[in-house]
């Protein structure tokens, strides 16, 4: 059982590390900070609840069952952190948000204090690592302590359910998906963990033995519920960044033909250890280097090559935009060949702005790169086929 609980704690910790990947920025962002605090406290709850941890804590402190108030206090702090996270996520005027956060912290601070005081007043000399809730269900002060931590956690989950249901009607997209996952996790916690705990405790009061609900059913359901909630909290914050990096990696690869053509003339400084950088950083470096190379090649642009290739593309049935891209690809290939061979710039030069430089981002460069990829003979590198062959086909000789 301890291994499963520790595994859940590790998953929580990894999620927190991903969300807290920029510590300086996250500390100044109440939403990021409260998200990380809630997930870290959830991980600590699992660590504290593991039988191996409970035994170690009891031995180190010399107090029998000292792990119980520690775990229950940590669970109450996690419940408070979840409420604070929802408050920050919902947003609003800062004074209103601050007052709501302080009230939640004050209420659960009183609850944690009450849990500790009740434990000190109780007679709990028999160490119980897995069934403390049911074993001491009828013991004075321990009974109240158990009910208090369960009620405090139930209140937080009920509030979370109400907020998620109400808010999910007002938002869409990933935020709605995240809210529904949080709602699912809260319902799993309410039904799978809390109802089973309440049932097992009440059964003890009435002289029945349903301890398996508390010892065998509740812990895995609590782990599943907490993991689902953590995914719901993290998904709206992490997925957009993951998708952006995925698109950046795709664009980086699709710029390959263009980069292969112009990299020999780029004067941009090399980026160290590019393989270990995030895809968006790699894409940005490649964009800058390509733009630098295009400026270097601009004097070698031969507009006769471009116009000939454009006319040929139009006659082949391409759209004006596709014809322009094909013509610019042919002209760029010719310019790269001339620059690599150290030839003189052509006479037919003049100011011309490539489509790739007219649109923001990498989309224009990607289109140009793919146009290069589609050129007959794969004219994607200096020394490829002569771009002039892409202009006007020769008339067949008639004898």
CSV table of C-alpha atoms in Angstrom, one decimal:
chain,number,residue,atom,x,y,z
A,1,UNK,CA,0.0,0.0,0.0
A,2,UNK,CA,2.8,2.4,0.8
A,3,UNK,CA,4.3,1.9,-2.7
A,4,UNK,CA,1.1,2.9,-4.4
A,5,UNK,CA,0.7,6.0,-2.2
A,6,UNK,CA,4.3,7.1,-2.8
A,7,UNK,CA,3.8,6.6,-6.5
A,8,UNK,CA,0.8,9.0,-6.4
A,9,UNK,CA,2.9,11.5,-4.5
A,10,UNK,CA,5.6,11.3,-7.1
A,11,UNK,CA,3.1,12.0,-9.9
A,12,UNK,CA,1.8,15.0,-7.9
A,13,UNK,CA,5.4,16.2,-7.5
A,14,UNK,CA,6.2,16.0,-11.2
A,15,UNK,CA,3.0,18.0,-12.0
A,16,UNK,CA,4.1,20.7,-9.6
A,17,UNK,CA,7.6,20.8,-11.1
A,18,UNK,CA,6.1,21.3,-14.6
A,19,UNK,CA,3.9,24.1,-13.4
A,20,UNK,CA,6.7,25.7,-11.4
A,21,UNK,CA,9.2,25.6,-14.2
A,22,UNK,CA,9.8,29.3,-14.0
A,23,UNK,CA,10.1,30.0,-10.3
A,24,UNK,CA,10.6,33.8,-10.4
A,25,UNK,CA,7.5,34.2,-12.6
A,26,UNK,CA,5.4,31.7,-10.7
A,27,UNK,CA,6.0,33.3,-7.4
A,28,UNK,CA,4.6,36.6,-8.6
A,29,UNK,CA,1.6,34.8,-10.1
A,30,UNK,CA,-1.0,34.0,-7.4
A,31,UNK,CA,-2.7,31.4,-9.7
A,32,UNK,CA,0.5,29.5,-10.5
A,33,UNK,CA,1.7,29.7,-6.9
A,34,UNK,CA,-1.6,28.5,-5.4
A,35,UNK,CA,-1.8,25.7,-8.0
A,36,UNK,CA,1.7,24.5,-7.1
A,37,UNK,CA,1.0,24.8,-3.3
A,38,UNK,CA,-2.2,22.7,-3.7
A,39,UNK,CA,-0.5,20.0,-5.7
A,40,UNK,CA,2.5,19.9,-3.3
A,41,UNK,CA,0.2,19.6,-0.3
A,42,UNK,CA,-1.7,16.8,-2.0
A,43,UNK,CA,1.5,15.0,-2.6
A,44,UNK,CA,2.5,15.5,1.1
A,45,UNK,CA,-0.9,14.1,2.2
A,46,UNK,CA,-0.1,10.9,0.3
A,47,UNK,CA,3.4,10.7,1.8
A,48,UNK,CA,2.1,11.3,5.3
A,49,UNK,CA,-0.7,8.7,4.9
A,50,UNK,CA,1.5,5.9,3.9
A,51,UNK,CA,1.8,3.3,6.7
A,52,UNK,CA,5.6,3.3,6.4
A,53,UNK,CA,5.6,7.1,6.9
A,54,UNK,CA,3.2,6.8,9.8
A,55,UNK,CA,5.4,4.3,11.5
A,56,UNK,CA,8.6,6.4,11.0
A,57,UNK,CA,6.9,9.6,12.3
A,58,UNK,CA,5.6,7.8,15.4
A,59,UNK,CA,9.1,6.4,16.1
A,60,UNK,CA,10.9,9.7,15.5
A,61,UNK,CA,8.5,11.7,17.7
A,62,UNK,CA,8.1,9.0,20.4
A,63,UNK,CA,4.3,9.8,20.4
A,64,UNK,CA,2.0,6.9,19.5
A,65,UNK,CA,-0.2,7.8,16.5
A,66,UNK,CA,1.4,11.2,16.1
A,67,UNK,CA,1.1,10.6,12.3
A,68,UNK,CA,-2.7,10.8,12.6
A,69,UNK,CA,-3.0,14.6,13.4
A,70,UNK,CA,-0.1,15.2,11.1
A,71,UNK,CA,-1.9,13.6,8.2
A,72,UNK,CA,-5.3,15.1,9.1
A,73,UNK,CA,-3.8,18.5,9.5
A,74,UNK,CA,-2.0,18.1,6.1
A,75,UNK,CA,-5.3,17.0,4.5
A,76,UNK,CA,-7.1,20.1,6.0
A,77,UNK,CA,-4.3,22.3,4.6
A,78,UNK,CA,-4.8,20.7,1.2
A,79,UNK,CA,-8.5,21.3,1.4
A,80,UNK,CA,-7.8,25.0,2.2
A,81,UNK,CA,-5.3,25.2,-0.7
A,82,UNK,CA,-7.9,23.8,-3.1
A,83,UNK,CA,-10.3,26.5,-2.1
A,84,UNK,CA,-7.6,29.2,-2.4
A,85,UNK,CA,-6.8,27.9,-5.8
A,86,UNK,CA,-10.4,28.1,-6.9
A,87,UNK,CA,-10.6,31.6,-5.6
A,88,UNK,CA,-7.5,32.8,-7.5
A,89,UNK,CA,-8.6,30.9,-10.6
A,90,UNK,CA,-12.0,32.5,-10.5
A,91,UNK,CA,-10.4,35.9,-10.2
A,92,UNK,CA,-12.0,39.3,-9.5
A,93,UNK,CA,-11.0,42.5,-7.7
A,94,UNK,CA,-7.8,41.9,-5.8
A,95,UNK,CA,-9.3,43.1,-2.4
A,96,UNK,CA,-12.2,40.7,-2.7
A,97,UNK,CA,-9.9,37.8,-3.7
A,98,UNK,CA,-7.6,38.6,-0.8
A,99,UNK,CA,-10.4,38.7,1.7
A,100,UNK,CA,-11.8,35.4,0.5
A,101,UNK,CA,-8.3,33.8,0.7
A,102,UNK,CA,-7.7,35.1,4.2
A,103,UNK,CA,-11.1,33.8,5.4
A,104,UNK,CA,-10.4,30.4,4.0
A,105,UNK,CA,-7.0,30.2,5.6
A,106,UNK,CA,-8.3,31.4,8.9
A,107,UNK,CA,-11.2,28.8,9.0
A,108,UNK,CA,-8.9,25.9,8.2
A,109,UNK,CA,-6.2,27.2,10.5
A,110,UNK,CA,-8.8,26.9,13.3
A,111,UNK,CA,-9.7,23.5,12.1
A,112,UNK,CA,-6.0,22.3,12.2
A,113,UNK,CA,-5.6,23.7,15.7
A,114,UNK,CA,-8.7,21.9,16.8
A,115,UNK,CA,-7.4,18.6,15.4
A,116,UNK,CA,-4.2,18.9,17.3
A,117,UNK,CA,-5.9,19.9,20.6
A,118,UNK,CA,-8.4,17.0,20.3
A,119,UNK,CA,-5.5,14.5,19.7
A,120,UNK,CA,-3.7,15.8,22.8
A,121,UNK,CA,-6.8,15.4,24.9
A,122,UNK,CA,-7.5,11.9,23.6
A,123,UNK,CA,-6.3,8.5,24.9
A,124,UNK,CA,-4.8,6.8,21.9
A,125,UNK,CA,-2.0,4.6,23.2
A,126,UNK,CA,-2.4,1.8,20.7
A,127,UNK,CA,-0.6,2.4,17.4
A,128,UNK,CA,-2.9,1.9,14.3
A,129,UNK,CA,-1.3,2.5,10.9
A,130,UNK,CA,-4.2,1.6,8.6
A,131,UNK,CA,-7.5,1.5,10.6
A,132,UNK,CA,-7.1,4.3,13.0
A,133,UNK,CA,-10.4,6.0,11.9
A,134,UNK,CA,-12.5,2.9,12.7
A,135,UNK,CA,-10.5,1.6,15.7
A,136,UNK,CA,-10.9,4.9,17.5
A,137,UNK,CA,-14.3,5.8,16.1
A,138,UNK,CA,-15.9,5.6,19.6
A,139,UNK,CA,-13.0,7.0,21.6
A,140,UNK,CA,-13.7,10.4,23.2
A,141,UNK,CA,-11.9,13.3,21.5
A,142,UNK,CA,-10.5,11.0,18.9
A,143,UNK,CA,-14.0,10.6,17.6
A,144,UNK,CA,-14.5,14.3,17.3
A,145,UNK,CA,-11.0,14.7,15.7
A,146,UNK,CA,-11.9,12.2,13.0
A,147,UNK,CA,-15.3,13.8,12.3
A,148,UNK,CA,-13.7,17.3,12.2
A,149,UNK,CA,-11.1,16.4,9.5
A,150,UNK,CA,-13.8,14.5,7.5
A,151,UNK,CA,-16.2,17.4,7.7
A,152,UNK,CA,-13.6,20.0,6.8
A,153,UNK,CA,-12.5,18.0,3.7
A,154,UNK,CA,-16.2,17.4,2.7
A,155,UNK,CA,-16.9,21.1,2.9
A,156,UNK,CA,-14.0,21.9,0.6
A,157,UNK,CA,-15.1,19.2,-2.0
A,158,UNK,CA,-18.7,20.4,-1.9
A,159,UNK,CA,-17.7,24.0,-2.5
A,160,UNK,CA,-15.4,22.8,-5.3
A,161,UNK,CA,-18.2,20.9,-6.9
A,162,UNK,CA,-20.6,23.9,-6.7
A,163,UNK,CA,-18.0,26.3,-8.2
A,164,UNK,CA,-17.1,23.9,-11.0
A,165,UNK,CA,-20.7,23.3,-12.0
A,166,UNK,CA,-21.5,27.0,-12.0
A,167,UNK,CA,-18.3,28.2,-13.7
A,168,UNK,CA,-18.3,25.5,-16.4
A,169,UNK,CA,-21.6,27.0,-17.7
A,170,UNK,CA,-19.8,30.3,-18.3
A,171,UNK,CA,-16.6,29.2,-20.0
A,172,UNK,CA,-15.5,26.9,-22.8
A,173,UNK,CA,-12.5,25.2,-24.3
A,174,UNK,CA,-9.8,23.8,-22.2
A,175,UNK,CA,-11.0,25.6,-19.1
A,176,UNK,CA,-14.3,23.8,-19.3
A,177,UNK,CA,-12.5,20.5,-19.8
A,178,UNK,CA,-10.4,21.2,-16.7
A,179,UNK,CA,-13.4,22.2,-14.6
A,180,UNK,CA,-15.2,19.0,-15.6
A,181,UNK,CA,-12.1,16.9,-14.6
A,182,UNK,CA,-11.9,18.7,-11.3
A,183,UNK,CA,-15.6,18.1,-10.8
A,184,UNK,CA,-15.2,14.4,-11.6
A,185,UNK,CA,-12.2,14.2,-9.1
A,186,UNK,CA,-14.3,15.9,-6.4
A,187,UNK,CA,-17.2,13.5,-6.9
A,188,UNK,CA,-14.8,10.5,-6.7
A,189,UNK,CA,-13.4,11.9,-3.5
A,190,UNK,CA,-16.9,12.5,-2.0
A,191,UNK,CA,-18.3,9.1,-3.0
A,192,UNK,CA,-15.2,6.9,-3.0
A,193,UNK,CA,-13.3,8.4,0.0
A,194,UNK,CA,-15.6,10.3,2.2
A,195,UNK,CA,-18.8,8.3,2.0
A,196,UNK,CA,-16.9,5.1,2.6
A,197,UNK,CA,-15.1,6.7,5.6
A,198,UNK,CA,-18.4,8.0,7.1
A,199,UNK,CA,-20.0,4.6,6.5
A,200,UNK,CA,-17.2,2.7,8.2
A,201,UNK,CA,-17.2,5.1,11.2
A,202,UNK,CA,-21.0,5.0,11.7
A,203,UNK,CA,-20.9,1.2,11.4
A,204,UNK,CA,-18.5,1.1,14.3
A,205,UNK,CA,-20.9,3.3,16.3
A,206,UNK,CA,-23.7,0.9,15.7
A,207,UNK,CA,-21.7,-2.2,16.5
A,208,UNK,CA,-21.0,-3.4,12.9
A,209,UNK,CA,-17.7,-4.0,11.2
A,210,UNK,CA,-17.3,-2.4,7.8
A,211,UNK,CA,-13.6,-1.5,8.3
A,212,UNK,CA,-12.7,-2.7,4.8
A,213,UNK,CA,-14.4,0.4,3.4
A,214,UNK,CA,-12.0,2.6,5.3
A,215,UNK,CA,-8.9,0.5,4.9
A,216,UNK,CA,-9.2,-1.0,1.4
A,217,UNK,CA,-11.7,1.1,-0.6
A,218,UNK,CA,-11.1,4.7,0.6
A,219,UNK,CA,-7.3,5.0,0.0
A,220,UNK,CA,-7.2,4.0,-3.7
A,221,UNK,CA,-10.3,6.1,-4.4
A,222,UNK,CA,-8.7,9.1,-2.7
A,223,UNK,CA,-5.6,8.6,-4.8
A,224,UNK,CA,-7.6,8.4,-8.0
A,225,UNK,CA,-9.7,11.4,-7.1
A,226,UNK,CA,-6.7,13.6,-6.3
A,227,UNK,CA,-4.9,12.6,-9.5
A,228,UNK,CA,-8.0,13.5,-11.6
A,229,UNK,CA,-8.3,16.8,-9.9
A,230,UNK,CA,-4.6,17.6,-10.4
A,231,UNK,CA,-5.0,16.8,-14.1
A,232,UNK,CA,-8.0,19.2,-14.2
A,233,UNK,CA,-6.0,22.0,-12.6
A,234,UNK,CA,-2.9,21.5,-14.7
A,235,UNK,CA,-4.5,20.8,-18.1
A,236,UNK,CA,-5.6,24.3,-19.0
A,237,UNK,CA,-2.2,25.7,-17.9
A,238,UNK,CA,0.1,23.1,-19.5
A,239,UNK,CA,-1.6,21.9,-22.6
A,240,UNK,CA,-1.5,25.2,-24.6
A,241,UNK,CA,2.2,25.4,-24.0
A,242,UNK,CA,2.7,21.7,-25.0
A,243,UNK,CA,0.7,22.3,-28.2
A,244,UNK,CA,2.7,25.4,-28.9
A,245,UNK,CA,6.0,23.5,-28.6
A,246,UNK,CA,4.6,20.7,-30.7
A,247,UNK,CA,3.6,23.2,-33.5
A,248,UNK,CA,7.0,24.8,-33.1
A,249,UNK,CA,8.8,21.5,-33.6
A,250,UNK,CA,6.7,20.8,-36.7
A,251,UNK,CA,7.5,24.2,-38.2
A,252,UNK,CA,11.1,23.7,-37.3
A,253,UNK,CA,11.2,20.5,-39.3
A,254,UNK,CA,9.2,21.9,-42.2
A,255,UNK,CA,11.8,24.8,-42.5
A,256,UNK,CA,14.4,22.2,-43.2
A,257,UNK,CA,14.5,22.6,-47.0
A,258,UNK,CA,14.8,26.4,-46.7
A,259,UNK,CA,17.5,26.2,-44.0
A,260,UNK,CA,19.5,23.7,-46.1
A,261,UNK,CA,19.4,26.1,-49.0
A,262,UNK,CA,20.5,29.3,-47.1
A,263,UNK,CA,22.5,28.2,-44.1
A,264,UNK,CA,25.8,28.6,-45.9
A,265,UNK,CA,25.2,32.3,-46.4
A,266,UNK,CA,23.7,33.1,-43.0
A,267,UNK,CA,25.8,35.3,-40.7
A,268,UNK,CA,23.7,34.8,-37.6
A,269,UNK,CA,25.7,33.4,-34.7
A,270,UNK,CA,25.3,29.7,-34.1
A,271,UNK,CA,23.1,28.7,-31.2
A,272,UNK,CA,24.9,26.4,-28.7
A,273,UNK,CA,23.4,23.0,-27.8
A,274,UNK,CA,20.4,23.6,-30.1
A,275,UNK,CA,19.4,19.9,-29.6
A,276,UNK,CA,18.7,20.5,-25.9
A,277,UNK,CA,16.6,23.6,-26.3
A,278,UNK,CA,12.8,23.7,-26.3
A,279,UNK,CA,11.2,23.5,-29.8
A,280,UNK,CA,10.0,27.1,-29.7
A,281,UNK,CA,13.5,28.4,-28.9
A,282,UNK,CA,14.9,26.3,-31.7
A,283,UNK,CA,12.3,27.5,-34.1
A,284,UNK,CA,13.0,31.2,-33.1
A,285,UNK,CA,16.7,30.7,-33.7
A,286,UNK,CA,16.1,29.1,-37.1
A,287,UNK,CA,13.7,31.9,-38.1
A,288,UNK,CA,16.2,34.6,-37.2
A,289,UNK,CA,19.0,32.8,-39.1
A,290,UNK,CA,16.9,32.4,-42.2
A,291,UNK,CA,15.8,36.0,-42.2
A,292,UNK,CA,19.5,37.0,-41.9
A,293,UNK,CA,20.3,34.8,-44.9
A,294,UNK,CA,17.5,36.2,-46.9
A,295,UNK,CA,18.9,39.7,-46.4
A,296,UNK,CA,22.3,38.5,-47.6
A,297,UNK,CA,20.8,36.9,-50.7
A,298,UNK,CA,18.6,39.9,-51.6
A,299,UNK,CA,21.2,41.5,-54.0
A,300,UNK,CA,21.3,38.2,-55.9
A,301,UNK,CA,17.6,38.1,-56.6
A,302,UNK,CA,17.0,37.8,-60.4
A,303,UNK,CA,13.5,39.0,-61.2
A,304,UNK,CA,13.6,37.5,-64.6
A,305,UNK,CA,13.9,34.1,-63.0
A,306,UNK,CA,11.0,34.9,-60.7
A,307,UNK,CA,8.7,36.2,-63.5
A,308,UNK,CA,9.5,33.3,-65.7
A,309,UNK,CA,8.8,30.7,-63.0
A,310,UNK,CA,5.6,32.6,-62.0
A,311,UNK,CA,4.2,32.5,-65.6
A,312,UNK,CA,5.1,28.8,-65.9
A,313,UNK,CA,3.3,28.1,-62.6
A,314,UNK,CA,0.2,30.0,-63.7
A,315,UNK,CA,0.0,28.2,-67.0
A,316,UNK,CA,0.3,24.9,-65.0
A,317,UNK,CA,-3.0,25.8,-63.3
A,318,UNK,CA,-1.7,27.0,-59.9
A,319,UNK,CA,-3.4,29.8,-58.0
A,320,UNK,CA,-1.7,33.2,-57.9
A,321,UNK,CA,-0.5,32.6,-54.3
A,322,UNK,CA,1.0,29.2,-55.2
A,323,UNK,CA,2.5,30.7,-58.3
A,324,UNK,CA,4.1,33.5,-56.3
A,325,UNK,CA,5.6,31.0,-53.8
A,326,UNK,CA,7.0,28.8,-56.6
A,327,UNK,CA,8.5,31.8,-58.3
A,328,UNK,CA,10.1,33.0,-55.1
A,329,UNK,CA,11.5,29.5,-54.5
A,330,UNK,CA,13.0,29.4,-57.9
A,331,UNK,CA,14.5,32.9,-57.5
A,332,UNK,CA,15.9,32.1,-54.1
A,333,UNK,CA,17.5,28.9,-55.4
A,334,UNK,CA,19.1,30.9,-58.2
A,335,UNK,CA,20.3,33.5,-55.7
A,336,UNK,CA,21.8,30.9,-53.4
A,337,UNK,CA,23.6,29.3,-56.3
A,338,UNK,CA,25.1,32.7,-57.4
A,339,UNK,CA,26.1,33.6,-53.8
A,340,UNK,CA,27.8,30.3,-53.2
A,341,UNK,CA,29.7,30.5,-56.5
A,342,UNK,CA,30.7,34.1,-55.6
A,343,UNK,CA,29.2,35.4,-58.9
A,344,UNK,CA,28.3,39.0,-59.5
A,345,UNK,CA,24.7,40.0,-58.7
A,346,UNK,CA,22.5,39.9,-61.8
A,347,UNK,CA,21.6,43.1,-63.7
A,348,UNK,CA,17.9,42.6,-63.2
A,349,UNK,CA,17.8,43.5,-59.6
A,350,UNK,CA,15.6,45.8,-57.6
A,351,UNK,CA,13.7,46.0,-54.4
A,352,UNK,CA,11.4,43.0,-53.9
A,353,UNK,CA,9.8,41.8,-50.7
A,354,UNK,CA,9.3,38.1,-50.3
A,355,UNK,CA,5.9,36.9,-49.1
A,356,UNK,CA,7.7,35.2,-46.1
A,357,UNK,CA,8.7,38.7,-44.8
A,358,UNK,CA,5.2,40.1,-45.2
A,359,UNK,CA,3.5,37.8,-42.7
A,360,UNK,CA,4.3,37.5,-38.9
A,361,UNK,CA,5.6,34.3,-37.4
A,362,UNK,CA,7.0,31.3,-39.2
A,363,UNK,CA,4.0,30.6,-41.5
A,364,UNK,CA,5.4,32.5,-44.4
A,365,UNK,CA,8.9,30.9,-44.1
A,366,UNK,CA,7.2,27.5,-43.8
A,367,UNK,CA,5.2,28.1,-47.1
A,368,UNK,CA,8.4,29.1,-48.9
A,369,UNK,CA,10.3,26.1,-47.5
A,370,UNK,CA,7.5,23.8,-48.7
A,371,UNK,CA,7.5,25.5,-52.1
A,372,UNK,CA,11.3,24.7,-52.3
A,373,UNK,CA,10.5,21.1,-51.3
A,374,UNK,CA,8.1,20.8,-54.2
A,375,UNK,CA,10.4,22.3,-56.9
A,376,UNK,CA,11.2,19.9,-59.8
A,377,UNK,CA,14.5,18.2,-59.0
A,378,UNK,CA,14.3,19.2,-55.3
A,379,UNK,CA,16.2,22.4,-55.9
A,380,UNK,CA,16.7,22.7,-52.2
A,381,UNK,CA,20.4,23.4,-52.0
A,382,UNK,CA,23.2,25.3,-53.8
A,383,UNK,CA,24.4,23.4,-56.8
A,384,UNK,CA,20.9,21.9,-57.5
A,385,UNK,CA,19.2,22.1,-60.9
A,386,UNK,CA,19.3,25.3,-62.7
A,387,UNK,CA,16.2,27.4,-61.7
A,388,UNK,CA,16.1,28.9,-65.2
A,389,UNK,CA,14.8,25.6,-66.3
A,390,UNK,CA,11.6,26.4,-64.2
A,391,UNK,CA,10.9,29.5,-66.2
A,392,UNK,CA,9.8,29.1,-69.9
A,393,UNK,CA,9.8,25.7,-71.6
A,394,UNK,CA,11.6,25.7,-74.9
A,395,UNK,CA,9.4,25.5,-78.0
A,396,UNK,CA,9.9,22.1,-79.7
A,397,UNK,CA,11.9,22.2,-82.9
A,398,UNK,CA,9.9,21.4,-85.9
A,399,UNK,CA,11.8,20.2,-89.0
